[in-house]
PDB file of C-alpha atoms and ligand atoms in Angstrom:
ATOM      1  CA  UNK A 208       0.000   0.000   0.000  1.00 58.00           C
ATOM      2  CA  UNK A 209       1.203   3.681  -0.737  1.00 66.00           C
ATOM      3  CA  UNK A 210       1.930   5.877   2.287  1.00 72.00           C
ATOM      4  CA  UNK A 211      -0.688   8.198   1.460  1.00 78.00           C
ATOM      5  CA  UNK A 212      -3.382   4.951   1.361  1.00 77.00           C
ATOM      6  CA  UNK A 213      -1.859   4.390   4.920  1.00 77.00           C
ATOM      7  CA  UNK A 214      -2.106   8.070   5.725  1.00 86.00           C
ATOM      8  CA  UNK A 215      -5.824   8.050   4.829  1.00 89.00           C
ATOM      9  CA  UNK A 216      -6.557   5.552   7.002  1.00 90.00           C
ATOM     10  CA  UNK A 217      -4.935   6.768  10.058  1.00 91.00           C
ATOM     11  CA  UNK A 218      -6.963   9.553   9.732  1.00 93.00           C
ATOM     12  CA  UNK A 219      -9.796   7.445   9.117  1.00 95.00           C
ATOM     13  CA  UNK A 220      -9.529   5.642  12.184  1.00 95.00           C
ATOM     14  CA  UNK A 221      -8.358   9.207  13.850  1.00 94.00           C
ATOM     15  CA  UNK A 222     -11.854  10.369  12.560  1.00 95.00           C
ATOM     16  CA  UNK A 223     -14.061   7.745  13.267  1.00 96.00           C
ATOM     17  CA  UNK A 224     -12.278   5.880  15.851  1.00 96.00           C
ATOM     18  CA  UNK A 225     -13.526   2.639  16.010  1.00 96.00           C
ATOM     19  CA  UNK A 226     -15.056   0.612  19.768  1.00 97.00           C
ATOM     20  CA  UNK A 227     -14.896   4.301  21.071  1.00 98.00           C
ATOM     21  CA  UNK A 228     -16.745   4.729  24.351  1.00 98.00           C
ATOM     22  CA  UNK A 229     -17.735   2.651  27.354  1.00 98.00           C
ATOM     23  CA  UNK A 230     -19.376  -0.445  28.238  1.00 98.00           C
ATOM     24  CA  UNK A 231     -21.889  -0.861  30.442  1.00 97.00           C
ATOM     25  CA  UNK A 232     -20.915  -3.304  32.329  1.00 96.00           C
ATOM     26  CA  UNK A 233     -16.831  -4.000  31.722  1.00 98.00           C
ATOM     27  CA  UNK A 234     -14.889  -7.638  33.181  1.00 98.00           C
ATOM     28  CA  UNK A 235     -11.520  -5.924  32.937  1.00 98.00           C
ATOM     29  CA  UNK A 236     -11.222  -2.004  32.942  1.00 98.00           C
ATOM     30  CA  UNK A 237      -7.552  -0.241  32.945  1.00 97.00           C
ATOM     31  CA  UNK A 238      -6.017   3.668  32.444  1.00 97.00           C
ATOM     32  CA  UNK A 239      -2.710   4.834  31.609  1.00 95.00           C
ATOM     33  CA  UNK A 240      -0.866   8.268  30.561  1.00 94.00           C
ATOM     34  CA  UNK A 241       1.547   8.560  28.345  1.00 92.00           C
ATOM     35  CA  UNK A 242       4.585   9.806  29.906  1.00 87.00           C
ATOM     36  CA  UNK A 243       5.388  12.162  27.762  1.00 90.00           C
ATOM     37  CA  UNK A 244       2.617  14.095  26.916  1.00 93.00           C
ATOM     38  CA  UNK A 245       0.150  13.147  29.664  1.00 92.00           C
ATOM     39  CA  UNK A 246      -2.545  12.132  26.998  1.00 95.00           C
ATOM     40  CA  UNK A 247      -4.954   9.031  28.566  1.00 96.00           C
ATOM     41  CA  UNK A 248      -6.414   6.082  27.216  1.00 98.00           C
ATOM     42  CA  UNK A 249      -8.928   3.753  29.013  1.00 98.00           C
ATOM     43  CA  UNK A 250      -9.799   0.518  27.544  1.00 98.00           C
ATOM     44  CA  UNK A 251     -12.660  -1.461  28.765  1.00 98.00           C
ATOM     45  CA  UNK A 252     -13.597  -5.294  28.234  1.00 98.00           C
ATOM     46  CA  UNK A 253     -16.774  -7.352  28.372  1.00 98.00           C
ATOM     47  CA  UNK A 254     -15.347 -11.463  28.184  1.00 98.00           C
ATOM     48  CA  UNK A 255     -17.042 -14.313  26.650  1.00 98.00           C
ATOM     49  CA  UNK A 256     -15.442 -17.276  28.303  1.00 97.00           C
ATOM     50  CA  UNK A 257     -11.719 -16.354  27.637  1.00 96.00           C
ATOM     51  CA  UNK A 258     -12.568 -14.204  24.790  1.00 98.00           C
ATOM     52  CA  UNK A 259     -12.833 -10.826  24.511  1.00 98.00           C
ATOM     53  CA  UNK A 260     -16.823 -10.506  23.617  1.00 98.00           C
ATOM     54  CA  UNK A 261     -16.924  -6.634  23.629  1.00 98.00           C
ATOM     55  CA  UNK A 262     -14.365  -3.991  23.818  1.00 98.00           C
ATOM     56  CA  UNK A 263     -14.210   0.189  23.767  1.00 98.00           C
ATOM     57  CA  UNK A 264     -11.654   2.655  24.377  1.00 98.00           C
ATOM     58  CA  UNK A 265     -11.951   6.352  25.284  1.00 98.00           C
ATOM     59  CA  UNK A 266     -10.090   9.039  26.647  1.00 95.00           C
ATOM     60  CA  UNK A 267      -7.589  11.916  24.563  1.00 89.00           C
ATOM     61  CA  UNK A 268      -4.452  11.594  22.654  1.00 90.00           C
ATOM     62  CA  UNK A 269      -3.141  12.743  19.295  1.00 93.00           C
ATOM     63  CA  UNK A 270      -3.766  11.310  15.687  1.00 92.00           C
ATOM     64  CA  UNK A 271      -1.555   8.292  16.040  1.00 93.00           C
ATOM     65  CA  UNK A 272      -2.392   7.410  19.415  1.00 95.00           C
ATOM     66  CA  UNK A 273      -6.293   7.697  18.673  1.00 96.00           C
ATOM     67  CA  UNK A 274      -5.767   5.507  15.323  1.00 96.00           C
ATOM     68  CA  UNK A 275      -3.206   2.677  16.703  1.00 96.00           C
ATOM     69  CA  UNK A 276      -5.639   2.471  19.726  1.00 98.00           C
ATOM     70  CA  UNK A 277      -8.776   2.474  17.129  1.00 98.00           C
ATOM     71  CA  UNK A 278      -7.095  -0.691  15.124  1.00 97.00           C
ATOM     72  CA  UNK A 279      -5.717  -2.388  17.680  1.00 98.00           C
ATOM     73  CA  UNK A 280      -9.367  -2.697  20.013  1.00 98.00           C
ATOM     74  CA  UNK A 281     -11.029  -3.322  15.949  1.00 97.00           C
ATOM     75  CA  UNK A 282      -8.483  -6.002  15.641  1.00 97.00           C
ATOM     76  CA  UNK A 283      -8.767  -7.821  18.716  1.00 98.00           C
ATOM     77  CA  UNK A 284     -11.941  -7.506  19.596  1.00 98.00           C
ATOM     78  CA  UNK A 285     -13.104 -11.723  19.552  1.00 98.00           C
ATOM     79  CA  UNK A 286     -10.411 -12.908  19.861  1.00 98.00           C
ATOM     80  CA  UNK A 287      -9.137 -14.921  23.006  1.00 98.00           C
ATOM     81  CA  UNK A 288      -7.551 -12.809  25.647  1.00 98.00           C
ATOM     82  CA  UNK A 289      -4.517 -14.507  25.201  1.00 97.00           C
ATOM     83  CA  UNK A 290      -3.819 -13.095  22.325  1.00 97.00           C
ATOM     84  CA  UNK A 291      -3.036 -10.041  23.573  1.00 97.00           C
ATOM     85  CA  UNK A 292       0.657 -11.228  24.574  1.00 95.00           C
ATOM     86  CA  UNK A 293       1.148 -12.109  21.192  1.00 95.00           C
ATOM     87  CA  UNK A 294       0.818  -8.415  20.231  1.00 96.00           C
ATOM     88  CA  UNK A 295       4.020  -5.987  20.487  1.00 94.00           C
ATOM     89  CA  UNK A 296       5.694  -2.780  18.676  1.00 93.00           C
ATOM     90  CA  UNK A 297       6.074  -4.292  15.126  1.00 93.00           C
ATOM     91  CA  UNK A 298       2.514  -5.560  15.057  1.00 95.00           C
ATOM     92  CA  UNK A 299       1.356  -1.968  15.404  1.00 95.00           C
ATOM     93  CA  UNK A 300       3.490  -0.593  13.365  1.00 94.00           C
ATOM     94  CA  UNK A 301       2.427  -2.671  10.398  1.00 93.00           C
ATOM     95  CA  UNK A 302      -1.072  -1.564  11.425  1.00 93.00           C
ATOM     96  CA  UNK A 303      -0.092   1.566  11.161  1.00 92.00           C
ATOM     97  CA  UNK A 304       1.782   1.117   8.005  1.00 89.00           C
ATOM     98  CA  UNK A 305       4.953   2.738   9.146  1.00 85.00           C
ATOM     99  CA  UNK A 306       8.725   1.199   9.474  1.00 80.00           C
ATOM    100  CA  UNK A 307       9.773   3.191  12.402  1.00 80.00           C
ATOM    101  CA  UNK A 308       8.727   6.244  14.537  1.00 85.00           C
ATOM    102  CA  UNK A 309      10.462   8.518  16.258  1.00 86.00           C
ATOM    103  CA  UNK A 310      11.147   7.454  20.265  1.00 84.00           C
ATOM    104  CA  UNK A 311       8.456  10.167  21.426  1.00 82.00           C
ATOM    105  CA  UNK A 312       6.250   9.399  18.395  1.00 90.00           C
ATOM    106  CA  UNK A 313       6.548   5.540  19.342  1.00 92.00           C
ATOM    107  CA  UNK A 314       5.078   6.310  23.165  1.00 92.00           C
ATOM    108  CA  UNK A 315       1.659   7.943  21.007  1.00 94.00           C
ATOM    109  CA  UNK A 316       1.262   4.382  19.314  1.00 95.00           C
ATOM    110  CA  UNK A 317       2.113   1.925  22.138  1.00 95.00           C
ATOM    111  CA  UNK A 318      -0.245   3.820  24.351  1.00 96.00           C
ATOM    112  CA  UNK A 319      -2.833   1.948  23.655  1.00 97.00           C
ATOM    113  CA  UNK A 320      -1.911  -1.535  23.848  1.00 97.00           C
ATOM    114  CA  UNK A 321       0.003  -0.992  27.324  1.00 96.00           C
ATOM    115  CA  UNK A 322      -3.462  -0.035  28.246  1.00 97.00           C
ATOM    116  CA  UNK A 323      -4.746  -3.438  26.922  1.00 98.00           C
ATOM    117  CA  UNK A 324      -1.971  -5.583  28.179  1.00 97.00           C
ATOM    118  CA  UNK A 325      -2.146  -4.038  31.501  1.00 96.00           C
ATOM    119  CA  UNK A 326      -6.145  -4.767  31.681  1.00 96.00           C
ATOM    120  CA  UNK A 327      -5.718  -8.125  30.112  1.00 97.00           C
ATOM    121  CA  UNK A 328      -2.273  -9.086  32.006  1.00 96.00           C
ATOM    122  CA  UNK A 329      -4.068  -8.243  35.555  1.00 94.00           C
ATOM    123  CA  UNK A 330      -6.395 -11.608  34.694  1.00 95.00           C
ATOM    124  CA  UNK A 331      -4.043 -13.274  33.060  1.00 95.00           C
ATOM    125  CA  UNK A 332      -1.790 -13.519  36.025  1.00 93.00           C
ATOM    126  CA  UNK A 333       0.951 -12.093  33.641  1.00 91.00           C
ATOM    127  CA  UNK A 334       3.209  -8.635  33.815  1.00 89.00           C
ATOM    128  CA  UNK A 335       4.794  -6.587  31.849  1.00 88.00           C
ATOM    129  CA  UNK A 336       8.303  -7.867  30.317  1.00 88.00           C
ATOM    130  CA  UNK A 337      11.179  -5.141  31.040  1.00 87.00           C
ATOM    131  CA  UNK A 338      11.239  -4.608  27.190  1.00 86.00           C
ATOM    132  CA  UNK A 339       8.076  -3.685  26.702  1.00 85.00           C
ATOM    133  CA  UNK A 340       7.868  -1.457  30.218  1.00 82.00           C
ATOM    134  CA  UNK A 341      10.777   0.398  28.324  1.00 82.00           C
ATOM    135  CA  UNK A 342       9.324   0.425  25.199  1.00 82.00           C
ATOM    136  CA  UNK A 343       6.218   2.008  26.380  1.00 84.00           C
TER     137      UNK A 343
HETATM  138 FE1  FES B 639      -0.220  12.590  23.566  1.00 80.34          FE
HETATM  139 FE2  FES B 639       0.442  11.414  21.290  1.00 80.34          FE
HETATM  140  S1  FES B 639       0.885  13.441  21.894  1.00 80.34           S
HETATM  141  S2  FES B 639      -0.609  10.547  22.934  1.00 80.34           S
END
């Protein structure tokens, strides 16, 4: 795909940002800042056995951080909760249709999926590696 086609749909998903709001009644609910600019995402989940049956994200942050949060909760909504450890930095980038970001750029699109690993992690048992508490 062309930059520009990957452009469009950043600001598609920047736009019209997918899951966006709150549930009614979450299982796993988590918050976090970004260090950097103080922008928040919350993600909330609804599970279906050990997948995730329903999942929204609100909160403020810039065009990347809105539209790697927006794919990420499209993407995994569905899917088993496990999943989510499968996910890290290059999965979103290629969502994002990008090779690299800058390191303060990077903390706008992992914002979003510490927020999910740190809901999903909490049942899970699991924690954040060292790498990715770096990374994000
Ligand atoms: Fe705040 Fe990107 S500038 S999340």
């Amino acid at each position: 795909m062309s930059s520009d086609l990957y452009r469009e749909i950043i600001l598609d998903h920047y736009k019209n940002p997918r899951n966006y709001g709150k549930l009614e009644r979450p299982d796993l609910t988590s918050r976090e800042s970004n260090p950097l600019c103080g922008d928040i995402v919350e993600i909330q989940m609804a599970l279906d056995g050990n997948k995730i049956g329903a999942i929204r994200f609100n909160g403020e942050g810039c065009a990347i951080s809105r539209a790697a949060t927006s794919m990420l909760v499209e993407y995994i909504e569905g899917k088993p909760l496990e999943e989510v450890k499968e996910i890290d930095k290059a999965v979103i980038l290629e969502m994002l249709g990008v090779g690299e970001i800058g390191p303060s750029r990077i903390k706008c699109a992992l914002l979003g999926l510490k927020v999910l690993k740190m809901a999903a992690y909490a049942h899970l048992g699991a924690k954040l590696s060292e790498e990715e508490l770096r990374e994000y």
